[in-house]
Coordinates of N, CA, C and O in Angstrom, one line a residue:
M219 N 0.6 -1.4 -0.7 CA -0.2 0.2 0.1 C 1.0 1.4 -0.6 O 2.3 1.7 1.3
N220 N -0.3 2.5 -1.0 CA 1.1 3.2 -1.0 C 1.1 4.5 0.5 O 0.5 4.1 0.8
L221 N 2.1 5.1 0.4 CA 1.8 6.0 2.0 C 0.4 6.3 2.3 O 0.6 7.3 3.3
V222 N 0.5 7.6 1.0 CA -0.5 7.8 1.3 C -2.7 7.6 1.8 O -2.8 7.9 2.5
A223 N -2.4 7.0 1.0 CA -3.4 5.2 0.6 C -3.6 4.5 2.2 O -4.1 5.2 3.2
E224 N -2.0 4.7 3.2 CA -2.1 3.9 4.1 C -2.2 4.8 5.1 O -2.9 4.4 6.0
A225 N -2.2 6.5 5.1 CA -2.3 7.3 5.8 C -3.8 7.4 5.3 O -4.1 7.9 6.8
V226 N -4.5 8.3 5.3 CA -5.9 7.9 4.5 C -6.0 6.9 5.3 O -7.8 7.6 6.3
R227 N -6.2 6.2 5.6 CA -6.8 4.4 6.4 C -6.6 5.0 7.5 O -7.8 4.6 8.2
R228 N -5.6 5.6 8.1 CA -5.4 5.4 9.3 C -5.4 6.5 9.9 O -6.2 7.0 11.4
F229 N -5.9 7.5 9.2 CA -6.6 8.7 10.2 C -7.4 8.0 10.1 O -8.6 9.2 11.1
K230 N -8.5 7.8 8.8 CA -10.3 7.8 9.4 C -10.3 6.9 10.6 O -11.6 7.2 11.2
S231 N -9.8 5.9 11.0 CA -9.5 5.4 11.6 C -9.6 5.5 12.5 O -9.6 4.9 14.4
V232 N -9.1 6.8 13.5 CA -8.9 7.2 14.6 C -9.6 8.3 15.5 O -10.5 8.8 14.1
D233 N -9.7 8.2 16.5 CA -10.7 8.5 17.1 C -10.3 10.4 17.4 O -11.0 10.7 17.6
T234 N -9.0 10.3 17.7 CA -8.6 11.8 18.6 C -7.7 11.6 17.5 O -6.5 11.2 17.3
I235 N -7.2 13.4 17.3 CA -5.3 13.8 16.2 C -4.6 13.4 17.8 O -4.9 14.1 19.4
R236 N -3.2 12.8 18.0 CA -2.8 13.2 18.9 C -1.6 14.1 19.0 O -0.8 14.3 18.2
S237 N -1.7 15.4 19.8 CA -1.9 16.5 20.4 C 0.0 16.1 20.9 O -0.4 16.7 22.3
Q238 N 0.7 16.5 20.1 CA 2.3 16.9 20.2 C 2.9 17.6 20.4 O 3.5 17.7 21.6
I239 N 2.0 18.6 20.1 CA 2.6 19.5 20.1 C 2.2 21.0 21.1 O 2.1 21.7 22.0
L240 N 1.1 20.9 20.6 CA -0.3 22.4 21.4 C -0.6 21.1 22.2 O -0.9 21.9 23.6
G241 N -0.8 20.1 23.2 CA -1.0 20.2 24.1 C -2.8 19.8 24.4 O -3.1 19.9 25.7
L242 N -3.5 19.8 23.3 CA -4.9 20.1 23.2 C -5.6 18.4 23.6 O -5.1 17.5 23.0
K243 N -6.7 18.2 24.5 CA -7.7 17.4 24.4 C -8.3 16.4 23.7 O -8.8 17.9 23.9
G244 N -9.1 16.1 23.2 CA -9.9 15.5 22.7 C -9.9 16.5 21.2 O -10.8 16.3 20.9
L245 N -9.5 16.2 21.2 CA -9.1 17.2 19.5 C -9.8 16.5 18.0 O -8.7 15.0 18.0
L246 N -10.6 16.5 17.6 CA -11.4 15.4 16.2 C -11.3 15.7 15.4 O -10.4 17.2 14.4
P247 N -10.7 14.3 14.6 CA -10.5 14.1 12.9 C -10.2 14.5 12.6 O -12.9 14.2 12.6
R248 N -11.1 15.2 11.5 CA -12.4 16.0 10.9 C -12.5 14.7 9.2 O -11.7 14.6 8.2
K249 N -12.7 13.7 9.3 CA -12.0 12.0 8.4 C -12.9 12.7 7.5 O -12.4 12.1 6.0
D250 N -13.6 13.5 6.6 CA -14.2 14.5 5.7 C -12.7 14.5 4.5 O -12.5 15.2 3.0
R251 N -11.9 14.9 5.5 CA -10.6 16.5 4.8 C -9.0 15.1 5.0 O -7.9 14.8 5.1
A252 N -9.7 14.0 5.6 CA -8.4 12.6 4.8 C -7.9 12.4 4.4 O -6.6 13.3 4.5
V253 N -7.9 13.1 3.5 CA -7.4 13.0 2.4 C -6.1 14.1 2.2 O -5.0 13.9 1.4
E254 N -6.9 15.5 2.7 CA -6.2 16.8 2.2 C -5.2 16.6 3.0 O -4.1 17.4 3.1
V255 N -5.6 16.5 4.2 CA -4.7 15.9 6.1 C -3.3 15.0 5.4 O -2.4 15.6 4.9
S256 N -3.9 14.2 4.8 CA -2.7 13.2 4.5 C -2.3 13.6 2.4 O -0.4 12.4 3.2
T257 N -2.6 14.0 2.6 CA -1.2 14.5 1.4 C -0.4 15.5 1.5 O 0.2 16.3 0.7
G258 N -0.7 16.6 2.7 CA 0.2 17.4 3.0 C -0.8 18.8 2.5 O -0.3 20.1 2.4
A259 N -2.0 18.9 1.6 CA -2.7 19.7 1.0 C -3.0 20.5 1.9 O -3.5 22.0 2.0
R260 N -3.3 20.1 3.1 CA -4.6 21.9 4.0 C -2.9 21.8 5.1 O -3.2 23.1 5.5
L261 N -1.8 21.4 4.8 CA -0.4 22.3 5.0 C -0.3 23.0 4.7 O -0.1 24.0 5.0
V262 N -0.7 23.2 3.4 CA -0.6 24.1 2.4 C -1.2 25.3 2.3 O -0.7 26.1 2.5
E263 N -2.5 24.8 1.8 CA -2.8 26.2 2.6 C -3.1 26.7 4.2 O -3.8 28.0 4.3
E264 N -3.2 25.9 5.1 CA -2.7 26.9 6.1 C -1.5 27.8 6.1 O -1.0 29.1 7.0
A265 N -0.7 27.2 6.0 CA 0.9 28.0 5.4 C 0.8 29.1 4.3 O 1.3 30.4 5.0
I266 N 0.5 28.8 3.6 CA -0.3 30.1 2.6 C -1.0 31.0 3.7 O -1.1 32.7 3.0
E267 N -1.9 30.9 4.2 CA -2.7 31.7 5.3 C -1.7 32.3 6.4 O -2.2 33.8 6.2
V268 N -0.9 31.8 7.2 CA 0.3 32.2 7.2 C 1.3 33.9 7.1 O 1.2 34.4 7.4
R269 N 1.4 33.4 5.8 CA 2.4 34.1 4.5 C 1.2 35.3 4.8 O 1.9 36.8 4.3
N270 N 0.1 35.0 3.9 CA -0.6 36.2 3.8 C -0.6 36.8 4.8 O -1.0 38.3 5.2
A271 N -1.4 36.6 6.0 CA -1.2 37.0 7.5 C 0.2 38.2 7.2 O 0.2 39.1 8.0
V272 N 0.5 37.2 7.6 CA 2.5 38.3 8.0 C 2.2 39.1 6.8 O 2.3 40.4 7.3
R273 N 1.7 39.3 5.8 CA 2.1 40.1 4.3 C 0.8 41.4 4.6 O 1.2 42.3 4.3
S274 N 0.2 41.6 5.4 CA -0.9 42.3 5.9 C -0.6 42.6 7.2 O -1.5 43.8 8.0
G275 N 0.2 41.8 7.5 CA 0.9 42.7 8.9 C -0.4 43.0 10.0 O 0.0 43.8 11.0
D276 N -1.2 42.4 9.9 CA -1.8 41.8 10.9 C -1.9 40.2 12.8 O -2.4 39.4 11.9
R277 N -1.1 41.0 13.4 CA -0.2 40.1 14.6 C -1.4 39.2 14.5 O -1.4 38.1 14.8
E278 N -3.0 39.3 15.1 CA -4.1 38.4 15.8 C -4.1 37.4 14.6 O -4.4 36.2 15.2
A279 N -4.8 38.0 13.6 CA -4.7 36.9 12.5 C -3.8 35.9 12.0 O -3.9 35.1 11.7
L280 N -2.1 36.7 12.2 CA -1.1 35.7 12.7 C -1.0 34.2 13.0 O -0.9 33.7 13.2
I281 N -1.6 35.6 14.2 CA -1.6 33.8 15.6 C -2.6 32.9 15.6 O -2.6 32.0 15.6
E282 N -3.5 33.5 15.1 CA -4.7 32.8 14.2 C -4.6 32.0 12.9 O -4.6 30.2 14.0
E283 N -3.5 31.4 12.9 CA -3.4 30.7 11.7 C -1.8 30.2 11.2 O -2.2 29.0 11.1
L284 N -0.9 30.8 12.9 CA -0.3 29.6 13.5 C -1.0 28.5 14.0 O -0.1 27.5 14.4
G285 N -1.5 29.1 14.9 CA -2.8 27.6 16.0 C -3.0 27.2 14.4 O -2.9 25.2 14.5
D286 N -4.1 27.5 13.4 CA -4.3 26.3 12.4 C -4.0 25.6 12.0 O -3.7 24.4 11.6
L287 N -2.6 26.1 11.5 CA -0.5 25.3 11.3 C -1.2 24.2 12.0 O 0.1 22.7 10.9
L288 N -0.2 24.5 13.8 CA -0.2 24.2 14.7 C -1.1 22.2 14.1 O -0.2 21.1 14.6
I289 N -2.5 22.8 14.2 CA -2.7 21.4 14.8 C -3.1 20.4 13.1 O -2.9 20.0 13.0
E290 N -3.4 21.4 11.9 CA -2.2 20.5 11.0 C -1.6 19.6 11.0 O -1.7 18.4 10.0
V291 N -0.2 20.3 11.4 CA 0.3 19.5 11.3 C 0.3 18.2 12.3 O 0.8 17.0 12.2
E292 N -0.3 18.1 13.4 CA -0.4 17.0 14.6 C -1.1 16.9 13.1 O -1.5 15.2 13.7
A293 N -2.3 16.9 12.6 CA -3.6 16.1 12.0 C -2.3 15.0 11.1 O -2.7 13.7 11.4
F294 N -1.1 15.5 9.9 CA 0.3 15.1 9.8 C 0.6 13.9 10.3 O 0.5 12.7 9.9
L295 N 0.8 14.8 11.9 CA 2.2 13.2 11.7 C 0.8 12.1 12.4 O 1.4 10.8 12.9
T296 N -0.2 12.2 12.8 CA -0.3 11.0 13.8 C -1.6 10.2 11.6 O -1.3 9.4 11.7
A297 N -1.9 11.3 11.0 CA -2.9 10.6 9.9 C -1.5 9.6 9.7 O -1.0 8.4 8.5
H298 N 0.4 10.2 9.1 CA 1.5 8.5 9.4 C 1.9 8.5 9.8 O 3.0 8.1 10.1
D299 N 1.3 8.3 11.3 CA 2.0 7.8 11.9 C 3.3 8.2 12.8 O 4.4 7.1 12.8
I300 N 4.2 9.3 12.7 CA 5.2 9.5 13.2 C 5.2 10.1 14.3 O 4.1 11.2 15.1
G301 N 6.2 10.2 15.3 CA 6.3 10.9 17.0 C 6.6 12.7 16.6 O 7.7 12.6 15.8
L302 N 6.5 13.7 17.7 CA 7.0 14.8 17.5 C 8.7 14.6 17.9 O 9.8 15.1 17.3
E303 N 9.5 13.7 18.7 CA 10.0 12.9 18.8 C 11.5 12.5 17.7 O 12.2 12.9 17.5
E304 N 10.5 12.0 16.7 CA 12.0 11.3 16.5 C 12.0 12.4 15.4 O 12.9 12.5 14.1
I305 N 10.9 13.4 14.7 CA 11.2 14.8 14.6 C 12.7 15.8 15.0 O 13.4 16.1 14.2
V306 N 12.0 16.3 16.2 CA 13.5 16.6 16.2 C 14.9 16.3 16.8 O 15.4 16.5 16.4
E307 N 14.8 14.5 17.1 CA 16.4 13.8 17.0 C 17.0 13.9 15.6 O 17.9 14.4 15.2
R308 N 16.3 14.0 14.7 CA 16.4 14.0 13.1 C 16.9 15.1 12.8 O 18.4 15.6 12.3
Q309 N 16.8 16.6 13.3 CA 16.8 18.0 12.8 C 18.3 18.0 13.6 O 18.8 19.0 13.9
R310 N 18.3 17.5 15.1 CA 19.8 18.0 16.0 C 20.7 16.9 15.3 O 21.7 17.8 15.0
T311 N 20.4 15.4 14.3 CA 21.7 15.0 13.9 C 21.8 16.0 12.5 O 23.1 16.5 12.3
K312 N 20.6 16.4 11.9 CA 20.9 17.1 10.8 C 21.8 18.6 11.0 O 23.0 18.6 10.7
Q313 N 21.0 19.1 12.5 CA 21.9 20.7 12.8 C 23.3 20.4 13.6 O 23.8 21.1 13.0
R314 N 23.3 18.5 13.5 CA 25.3 18.7 14.3 C 25.8 18.5 13.0 O 27.1 18.6 12.6
E315 N 25.3 18.1 12.3 CA 26.1 17.2 10.4 C 26.7 18.8 10.4 O 27.4 19.2 9.7
L316 N 25.4 19.2 10.5 CA 25.2 20.9 9.5 C 26.6 21.7 10.2 O 27.0 23.1 10.1
G317 N 27.1 21.6 11.9 CA 28.2 22.7 12.1 C 27.3 23.8 13.1 O 27.6 24.7 13.7
Q318 N 26.0 23.3 13.4 CA 24.9 24.5 13.9 C 24.4 23.9 15.3 O 24.1 24.8 15.9
M319 N 25.5 22.7 15.9 CA 24.6 22.4 17.5 C 26.1 21.7 17.8 O 26.9 21.0 17.2
E320 N 26.0 21.7 19.0 CA 26.5 21.7 19.3 C 26.8 20.0 19.5 O 26.0 19.8 20.7
G321 N 27.9 19.5 20.5 CA 27.6 17.9 20.7 C 26.7 16.9 20.1 O 27.0 16.6 19.8

């Protein structure tokens, strides 16, 4: 099974989104958006809205859109069964290799 199909299946079967960044309790998945979440389309949409808020100079809109983006990141991680710790460790390794982090 390909990565997206497996992620769609997984996302449609979960009762709650694992909130690893925001720590929200009982974050319910929008199962009707499983394909958009699993392919990253929702991430792109929210990232564009963040960019637009920055361009408009509206700090309150930026805060709201960043929150929406983080929720979509958490939904994407849930769909692909990726833990936040996996990403953090990968980034630490990368930063060390690039000489941007000690030890």
